[in-house]
Every structure is written in C-alpha cells, then in structure tokens.
Coordinates of C-alpha atoms and ligand atoms in Angstrom, one line a residue:
X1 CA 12.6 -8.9 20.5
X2 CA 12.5 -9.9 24.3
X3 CA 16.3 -10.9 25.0
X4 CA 18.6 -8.6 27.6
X5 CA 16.1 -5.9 28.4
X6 CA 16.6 -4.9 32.5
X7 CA 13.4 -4.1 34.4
X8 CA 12.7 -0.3 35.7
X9 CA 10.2 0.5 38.3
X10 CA 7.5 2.9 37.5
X11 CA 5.3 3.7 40.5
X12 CA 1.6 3.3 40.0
X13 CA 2.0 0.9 36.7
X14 CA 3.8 -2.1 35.7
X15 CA 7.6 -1.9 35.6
X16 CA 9.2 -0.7 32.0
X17 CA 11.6 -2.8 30.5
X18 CA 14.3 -1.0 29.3
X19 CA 16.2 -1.2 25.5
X20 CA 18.5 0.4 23.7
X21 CA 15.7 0.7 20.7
X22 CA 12.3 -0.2 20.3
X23 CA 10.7 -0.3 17.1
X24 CA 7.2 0.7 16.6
X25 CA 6.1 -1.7 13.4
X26 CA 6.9 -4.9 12.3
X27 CA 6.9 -4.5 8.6
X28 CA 10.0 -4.8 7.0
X29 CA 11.2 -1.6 7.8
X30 CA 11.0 -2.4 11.5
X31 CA 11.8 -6.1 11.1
X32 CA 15.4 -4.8 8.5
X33 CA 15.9 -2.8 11.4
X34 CA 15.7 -5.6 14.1
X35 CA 17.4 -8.2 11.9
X36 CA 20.2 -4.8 11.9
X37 CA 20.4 -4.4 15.5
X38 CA 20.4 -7.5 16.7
X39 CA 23.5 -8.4 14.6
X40 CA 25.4 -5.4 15.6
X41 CA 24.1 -7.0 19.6
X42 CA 21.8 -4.1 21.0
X43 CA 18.9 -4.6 23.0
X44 CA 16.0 -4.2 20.4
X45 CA 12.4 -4.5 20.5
X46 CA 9.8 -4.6 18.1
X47 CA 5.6 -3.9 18.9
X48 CA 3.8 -4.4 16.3
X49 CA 0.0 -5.0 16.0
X50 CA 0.3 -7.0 12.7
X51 CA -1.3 -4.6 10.0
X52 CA 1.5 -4.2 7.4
X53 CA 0.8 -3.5 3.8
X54 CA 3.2 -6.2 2.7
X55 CA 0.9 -9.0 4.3
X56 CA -1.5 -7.8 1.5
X57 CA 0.7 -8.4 -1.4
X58 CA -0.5 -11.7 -3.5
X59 CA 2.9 -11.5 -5.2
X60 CA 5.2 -9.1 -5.4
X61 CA 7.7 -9.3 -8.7
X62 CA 9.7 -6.1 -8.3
X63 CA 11.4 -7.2 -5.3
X64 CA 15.4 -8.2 -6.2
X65 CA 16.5 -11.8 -5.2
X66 CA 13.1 -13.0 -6.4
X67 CA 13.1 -13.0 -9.9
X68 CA 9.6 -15.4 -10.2
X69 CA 8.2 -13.0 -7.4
X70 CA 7.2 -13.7 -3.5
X71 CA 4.0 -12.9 -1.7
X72 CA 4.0 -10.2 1.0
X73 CA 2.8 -13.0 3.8
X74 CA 6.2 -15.2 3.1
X75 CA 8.4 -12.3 2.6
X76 CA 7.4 -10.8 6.5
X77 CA 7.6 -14.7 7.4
X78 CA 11.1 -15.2 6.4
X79 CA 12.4 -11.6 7.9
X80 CA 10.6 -12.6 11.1
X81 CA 12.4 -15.9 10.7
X82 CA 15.6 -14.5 10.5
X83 CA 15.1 -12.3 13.5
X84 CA 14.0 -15.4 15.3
X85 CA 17.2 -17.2 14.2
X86 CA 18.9 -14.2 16.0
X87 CA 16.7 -15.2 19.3
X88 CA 14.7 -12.4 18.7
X89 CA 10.8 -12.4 18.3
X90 CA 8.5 -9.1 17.8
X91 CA 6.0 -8.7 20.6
X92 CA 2.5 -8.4 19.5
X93 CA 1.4 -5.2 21.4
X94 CA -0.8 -1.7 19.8
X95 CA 1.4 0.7 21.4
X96 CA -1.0 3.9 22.6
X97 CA 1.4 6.3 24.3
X98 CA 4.9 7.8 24.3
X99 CA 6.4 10.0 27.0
X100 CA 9.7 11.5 27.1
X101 CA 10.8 11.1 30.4
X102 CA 13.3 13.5 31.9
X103 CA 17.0 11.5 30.9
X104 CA 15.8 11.7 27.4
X105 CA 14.5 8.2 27.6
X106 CA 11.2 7.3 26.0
X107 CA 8.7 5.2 27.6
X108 CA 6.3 3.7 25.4
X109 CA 3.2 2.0 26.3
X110 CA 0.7 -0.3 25.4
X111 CA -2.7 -0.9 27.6
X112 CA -0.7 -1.8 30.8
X113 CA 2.7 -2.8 29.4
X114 CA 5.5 -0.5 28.8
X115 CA 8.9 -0.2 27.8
X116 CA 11.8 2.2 28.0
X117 CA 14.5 3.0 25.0
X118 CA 17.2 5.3 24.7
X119 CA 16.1 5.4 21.1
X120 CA 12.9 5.0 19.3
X121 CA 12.5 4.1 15.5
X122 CA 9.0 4.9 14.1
X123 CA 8.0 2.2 11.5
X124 CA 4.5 2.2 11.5
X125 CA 3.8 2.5 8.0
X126 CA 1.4 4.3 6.0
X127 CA -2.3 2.9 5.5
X128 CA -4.2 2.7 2.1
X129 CA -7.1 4.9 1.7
X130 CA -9.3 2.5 -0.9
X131 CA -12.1 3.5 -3.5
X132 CA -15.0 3.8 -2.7
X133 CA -15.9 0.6 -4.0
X134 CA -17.7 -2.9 -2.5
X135 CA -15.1 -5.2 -1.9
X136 CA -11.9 -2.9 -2.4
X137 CA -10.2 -5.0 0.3
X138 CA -10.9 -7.9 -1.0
X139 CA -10.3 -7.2 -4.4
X140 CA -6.8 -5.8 -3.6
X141 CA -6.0 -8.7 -1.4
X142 CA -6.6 -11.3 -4.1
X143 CA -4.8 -9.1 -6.9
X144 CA -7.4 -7.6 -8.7
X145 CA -7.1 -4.2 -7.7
X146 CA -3.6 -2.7 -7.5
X147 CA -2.0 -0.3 -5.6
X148 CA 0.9 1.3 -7.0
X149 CA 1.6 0.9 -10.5
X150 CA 5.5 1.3 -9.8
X151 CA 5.4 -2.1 -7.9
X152 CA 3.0 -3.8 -10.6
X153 CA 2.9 -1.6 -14.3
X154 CA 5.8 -3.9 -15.6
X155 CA 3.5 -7.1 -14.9
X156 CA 0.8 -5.7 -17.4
X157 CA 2.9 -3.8 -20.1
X158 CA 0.5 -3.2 -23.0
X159 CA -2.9 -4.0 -21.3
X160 CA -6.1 -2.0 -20.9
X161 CA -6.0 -0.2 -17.8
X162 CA -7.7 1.9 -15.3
X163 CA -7.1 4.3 -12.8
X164 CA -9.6 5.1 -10.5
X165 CA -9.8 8.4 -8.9
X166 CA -11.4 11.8 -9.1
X167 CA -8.4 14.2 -8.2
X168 CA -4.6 15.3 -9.4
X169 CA -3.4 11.8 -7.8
X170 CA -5.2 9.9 -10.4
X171 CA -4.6 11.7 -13.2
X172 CA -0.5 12.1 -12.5
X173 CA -0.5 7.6 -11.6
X174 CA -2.7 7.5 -15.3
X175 CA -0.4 9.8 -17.2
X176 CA 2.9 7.8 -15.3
X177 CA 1.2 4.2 -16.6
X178 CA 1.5 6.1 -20.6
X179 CA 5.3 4.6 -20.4
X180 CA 3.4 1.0 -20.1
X181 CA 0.4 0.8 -21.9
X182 CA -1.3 3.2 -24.3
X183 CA -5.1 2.4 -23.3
X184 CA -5.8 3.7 -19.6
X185 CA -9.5 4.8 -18.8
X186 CA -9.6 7.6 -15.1
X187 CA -12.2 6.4 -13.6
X188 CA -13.7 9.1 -11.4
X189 CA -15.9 7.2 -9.4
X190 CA -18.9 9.7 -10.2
X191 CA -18.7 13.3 -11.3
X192 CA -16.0 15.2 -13.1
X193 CA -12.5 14.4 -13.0
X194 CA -11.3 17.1 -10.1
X195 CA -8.3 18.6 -11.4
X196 CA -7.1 21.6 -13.3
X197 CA -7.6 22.7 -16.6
X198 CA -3.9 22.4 -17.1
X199 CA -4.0 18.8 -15.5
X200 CA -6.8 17.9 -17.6
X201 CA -5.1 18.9 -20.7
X202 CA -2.3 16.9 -20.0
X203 CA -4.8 14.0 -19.7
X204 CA -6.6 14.6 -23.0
X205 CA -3.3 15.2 -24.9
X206 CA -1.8 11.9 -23.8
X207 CA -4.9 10.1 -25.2
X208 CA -6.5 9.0 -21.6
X209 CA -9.6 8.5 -21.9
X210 CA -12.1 9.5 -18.8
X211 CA -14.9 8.1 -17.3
X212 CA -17.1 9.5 -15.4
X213 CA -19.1 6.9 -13.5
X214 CA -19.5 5.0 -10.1
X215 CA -18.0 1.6 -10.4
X216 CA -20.8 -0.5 -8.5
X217 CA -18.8 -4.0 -8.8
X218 CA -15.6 -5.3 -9.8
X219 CA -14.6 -8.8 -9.7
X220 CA -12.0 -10.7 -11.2
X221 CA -9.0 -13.2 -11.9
X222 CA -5.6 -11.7 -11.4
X223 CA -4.0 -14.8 -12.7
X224 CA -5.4 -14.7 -15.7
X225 CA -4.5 -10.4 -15.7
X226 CA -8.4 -9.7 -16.6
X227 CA -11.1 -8.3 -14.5
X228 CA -14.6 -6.9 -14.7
X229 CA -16.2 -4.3 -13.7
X230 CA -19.5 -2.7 -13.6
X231 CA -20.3 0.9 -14.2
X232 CA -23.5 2.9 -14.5
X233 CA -24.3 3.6 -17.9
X234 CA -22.9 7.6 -18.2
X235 CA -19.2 7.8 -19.4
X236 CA -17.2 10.8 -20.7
X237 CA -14.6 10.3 -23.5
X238 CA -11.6 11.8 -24.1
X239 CA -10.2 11.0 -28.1
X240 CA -6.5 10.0 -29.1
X241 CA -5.0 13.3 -30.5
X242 CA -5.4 13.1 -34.2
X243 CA -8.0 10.0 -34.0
X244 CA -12.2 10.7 -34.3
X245 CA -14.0 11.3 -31.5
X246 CA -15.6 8.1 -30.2
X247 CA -14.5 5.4 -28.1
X248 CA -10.3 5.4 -27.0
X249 CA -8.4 2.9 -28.1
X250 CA -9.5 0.7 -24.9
X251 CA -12.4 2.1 -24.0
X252 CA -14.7 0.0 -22.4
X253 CA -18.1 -0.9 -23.3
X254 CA -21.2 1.6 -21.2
X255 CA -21.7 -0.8 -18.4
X256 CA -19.1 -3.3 -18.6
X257 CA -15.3 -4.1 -18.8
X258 CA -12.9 -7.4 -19.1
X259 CA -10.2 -5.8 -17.7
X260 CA -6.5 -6.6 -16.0
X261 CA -8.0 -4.2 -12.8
X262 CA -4.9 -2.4 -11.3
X263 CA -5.3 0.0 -8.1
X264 CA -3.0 2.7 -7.3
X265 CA -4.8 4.1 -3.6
X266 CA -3.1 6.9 -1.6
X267 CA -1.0 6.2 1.3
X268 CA -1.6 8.1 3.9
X269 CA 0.0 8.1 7.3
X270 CA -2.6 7.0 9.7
X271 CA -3.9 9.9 11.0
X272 CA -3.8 11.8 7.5
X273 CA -6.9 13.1 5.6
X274 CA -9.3 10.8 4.0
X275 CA -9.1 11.5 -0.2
X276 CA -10.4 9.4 -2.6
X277 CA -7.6 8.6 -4.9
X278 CA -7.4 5.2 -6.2
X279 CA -5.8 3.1 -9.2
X280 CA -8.1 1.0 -11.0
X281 CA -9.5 -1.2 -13.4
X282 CA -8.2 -1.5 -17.3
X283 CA -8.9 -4.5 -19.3
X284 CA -7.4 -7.5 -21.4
Ligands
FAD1 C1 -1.4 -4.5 -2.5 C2 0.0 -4.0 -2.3 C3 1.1 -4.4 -3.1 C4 2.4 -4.0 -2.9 N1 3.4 -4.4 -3.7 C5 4.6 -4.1 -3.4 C6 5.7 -4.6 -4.2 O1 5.5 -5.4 -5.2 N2 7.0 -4.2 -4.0 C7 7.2 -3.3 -2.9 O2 8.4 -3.0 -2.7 N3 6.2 -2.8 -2.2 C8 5.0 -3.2 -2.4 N4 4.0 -2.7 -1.6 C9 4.3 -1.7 -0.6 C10 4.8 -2.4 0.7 O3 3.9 -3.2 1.2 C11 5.2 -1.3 1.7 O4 6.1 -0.4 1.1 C12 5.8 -1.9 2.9 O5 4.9 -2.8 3.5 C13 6.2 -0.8 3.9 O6 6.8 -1.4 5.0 P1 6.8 -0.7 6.4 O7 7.5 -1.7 7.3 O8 7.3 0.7 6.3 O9 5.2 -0.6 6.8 P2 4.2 -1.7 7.0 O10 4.5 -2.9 6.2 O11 2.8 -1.1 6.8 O12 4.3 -2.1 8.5 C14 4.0 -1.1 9.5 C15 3.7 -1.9 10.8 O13 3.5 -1.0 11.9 C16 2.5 -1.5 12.7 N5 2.0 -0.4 13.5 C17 1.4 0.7 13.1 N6 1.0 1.5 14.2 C18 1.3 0.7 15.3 C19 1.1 0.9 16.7 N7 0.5 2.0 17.2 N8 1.4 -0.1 17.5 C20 2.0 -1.2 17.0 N9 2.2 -1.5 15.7 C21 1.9 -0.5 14.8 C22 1.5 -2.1 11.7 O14 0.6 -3.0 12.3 C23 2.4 -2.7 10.7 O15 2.6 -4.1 11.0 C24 2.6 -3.1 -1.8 C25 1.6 -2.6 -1.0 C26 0.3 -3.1 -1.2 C27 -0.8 -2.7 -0.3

C-alpha cells in the first residue's frame, strides 16, 4: 500500500516513510488485513517478497464461497485486486531488519528502503519442510503430493493413502485420515517408524499399515486422484486387527504403488528446526 504515508528523515540512510501499520506478508492474512485497514482509512502497507503457501495450491475446495474450489494463484490475485480497487498495492520488498525506535515506533527495513509504523502486524507465514523426496516441490505444486489432509482428506474419502513420515507427526495426520479412508500405508522414508511404543500401538490397532522404505520417485495425475510411487523393495506390515497377517487392506505392491498421493509436511515458522515429517502417497 503506498497512499498517505509522510516522509521522516533518518540521518545516514534513506528517509522512512511513515504508517499507521505495515504488514510484513502478503498472503492472505496480510492482504485480509490490508483490504481491513484500508476500508476503516489508515495508512497501511504491505512488504511482501511473494513466497506464500497459497500460490502453491492447484485448487483449494475447502474454502467457503467456492463450492467447485479456487486455486491459491487466483485466490491471492483477487484479494490483491480488491486492495488495488481500494488504491492500495503491496510493495515487493524482503524486509531484513526491525528496530524499535525510542517513541515506540518501529522502523523496518529492507536493503536500503525503510519505513516507520506505529503498529506492526507479522504475517509472514510458516514454510513447509518437504520429504526428502526428488521432486517434492514439484509434486506438491501440481497436486500430487498433499500437504494437510484437513484442507484435502474430504477430496479423497475412501482412497488408498499414504502418509509419509518417520516421527509422531506422521503417525497422529495417518491415524486423523482413519475418519476418511480405511487403507493408509506411513511411509517412513527409510528406517523404523520414530515414535513410541504407545504411538505405535495406536498405529497397529487402527489397521495402518507401515512401510519402511525410501520413496525414490513419485509421479503422478492429481486429476485423475492416482499417483505412483517407487520404493525400494523392504516394507514392514502392520495387519487389520482380527485379519491374517499379510498385506493391509491397501497395501501396496514391494516396489510400486498407483496411488491418489496426498502430503501432509510440517509447517514450521521460518527459522524453526528442520524435521522430516511429511504426508504422502496412498493409491486408487
Ligand atoms: C499445497 C498447499 C495446499 C493448501 N491448501 C489449502 C486449502 O485448501 N485451504 C486452506 O485454507 N489452506 C490451504 N493451505 C494453507 C494456506 O496456503 C495457508 O494457510 C495460507 O497461505 C496462510 O496464509 P498467510 O498469509 O498466513 O501466509 P503465507 O500465505 O505463507 O504468506 C506469507 C507471506 O509473507 C511473506 N514474507 C515472509 N517473510 C517475509 C519477509 N522477511 N519480507 C517480506 N515478506 C515476507 C512471504 O513471502 C509470503 O508471501 C495450503 C497450503 C499448501 C502449501
């Protein structure tokens, strides 16, 4: 947003301009917020460096007002239309530095811009930390791999699927996906799955079966809900209760899977820990 800011001096580096808010993220948390402020006439502005989550939705169908879904590009497309149709634009900046200066005011910089607000709204986001997988990215950008079954379980009620993960963040997103779909394979991307015994009971008793290998590719065609995925050959099975031993209901062959491929990763603020967790495949 760039309308009614006044200019500040600053010795030594180029003059702030100063708001009533600036809003660090243009997602739609920060653009809600603009679209918010600039109705209610404050002096707003929104830096944002373009890496929101939503621009990697294919299609979302749990948002409400969109009942045949809308894709994360056109949903931040339309909020940053509105804002512009309130003569407001985000400016493209990677903000580096905050200060609190002594009135309470914040300056915040980017390389050798800067701006000064009474108030400062934080909505940077969280990023994805992705399996280690080749092509995760990709995968997840074109629909194949999921990440978060609360946004997507509905869309594949009843299908094979897999969560892929070796820790408790798995296993809780494989035992949630039981309300949707009786045939889910944890995928633990190489070794055993890293949880409790407890956790792993909970696992075994809901009929999840586990396995234990490194996925080496996974491809796929979300439209068609099915994916593939490649495995080396080891694999660890975990019965139905009551069932023989052997192969899950869903279980995939050794080395290969058609499967509806759905990734849950963690969200982690930026500068959080690296961890593994990760939703993935299941099949058709
Ligand atoms: C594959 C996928 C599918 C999803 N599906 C759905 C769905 O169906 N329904 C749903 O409700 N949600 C869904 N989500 C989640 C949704 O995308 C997020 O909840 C949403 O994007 C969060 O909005 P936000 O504005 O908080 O953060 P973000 O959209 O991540 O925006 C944060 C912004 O802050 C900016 N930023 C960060 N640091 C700086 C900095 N230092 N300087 C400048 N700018 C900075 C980033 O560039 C980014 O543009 C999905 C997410 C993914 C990845």
């Amino acid at each position: 947003m760039s309308g009614g800011a006044s200019e500040v001096g600053a010795p030594g580096r180029q003059a702030a301009s100063r708001y009533d808010c600036c809003i660090l993220g243009g997602g739609p948390a920060g653009l809600t917020a603009a679209i918010f402020l600039a109705r209610l006439r404050r002096r707003a502005v929104v830096l944002d460096d373009r890496r929101s989550r939503a621009a990697l939705i294919p299609r979302s169908h749990n948002h409400p007002a969109f009942p045949d879904g809308i894709g994360g590009p056109a949903l931040l497309e339309r909020m940053r239309d509105q804002l512009a149709d309130l003569g407001e634009s985000p400016v493209d900046a990677k903000v580096t530095a905050i200060a609190q200066e002594g009135d309470g005011s914040f300056t915040i910089a980017a390389g050798e811009r800067r701006w000064n607000t009474r108030f400062l709204l934080m909505a940077t986001g969280v990023e994805d930390v992705l399996p280690e997988m080749p092509g995760s990215l990709d995968r997840v950008r074109e629909g194949v791999l999921r990440c978060c079954p609360i946004c997507d379980a509905f869309e594949v009620i009843g299908r094979e699927l897999a969560v892929v993960g070796p820790g408790a963040c798995a296993a809780g997103e494989a035992l949630f996906l039981r309300a949707y779909s009786q045939r889910i394979t944890l995928v633990t991307l190489g070794g055993p799955p890293e949880i409790t015994e407890e956790q792993l009971t909970r696992v075994r008793a809901a009929g999840i079966t586990v396995l234990e290998d490194e996925v080496l590719e996974l491809s796929g065609d979300a439209a068609a809900c099915r994916s593939t995925w490649r495995t080396v050959s080891s694999v660890s099975m975990l019965p139905m209760p009551g069932s023989e031993s052997g192969p899950g209901p869903g279980l995939p062959p050794r080395s290969a899977s058609r499967s509806m491929a759905m990734a849950g990763s963690s969200r982690t603020p930026a500068s959080a820990v690296r961890c593994r967790e990760a939703m993935l495949p299941g099949t058709q």
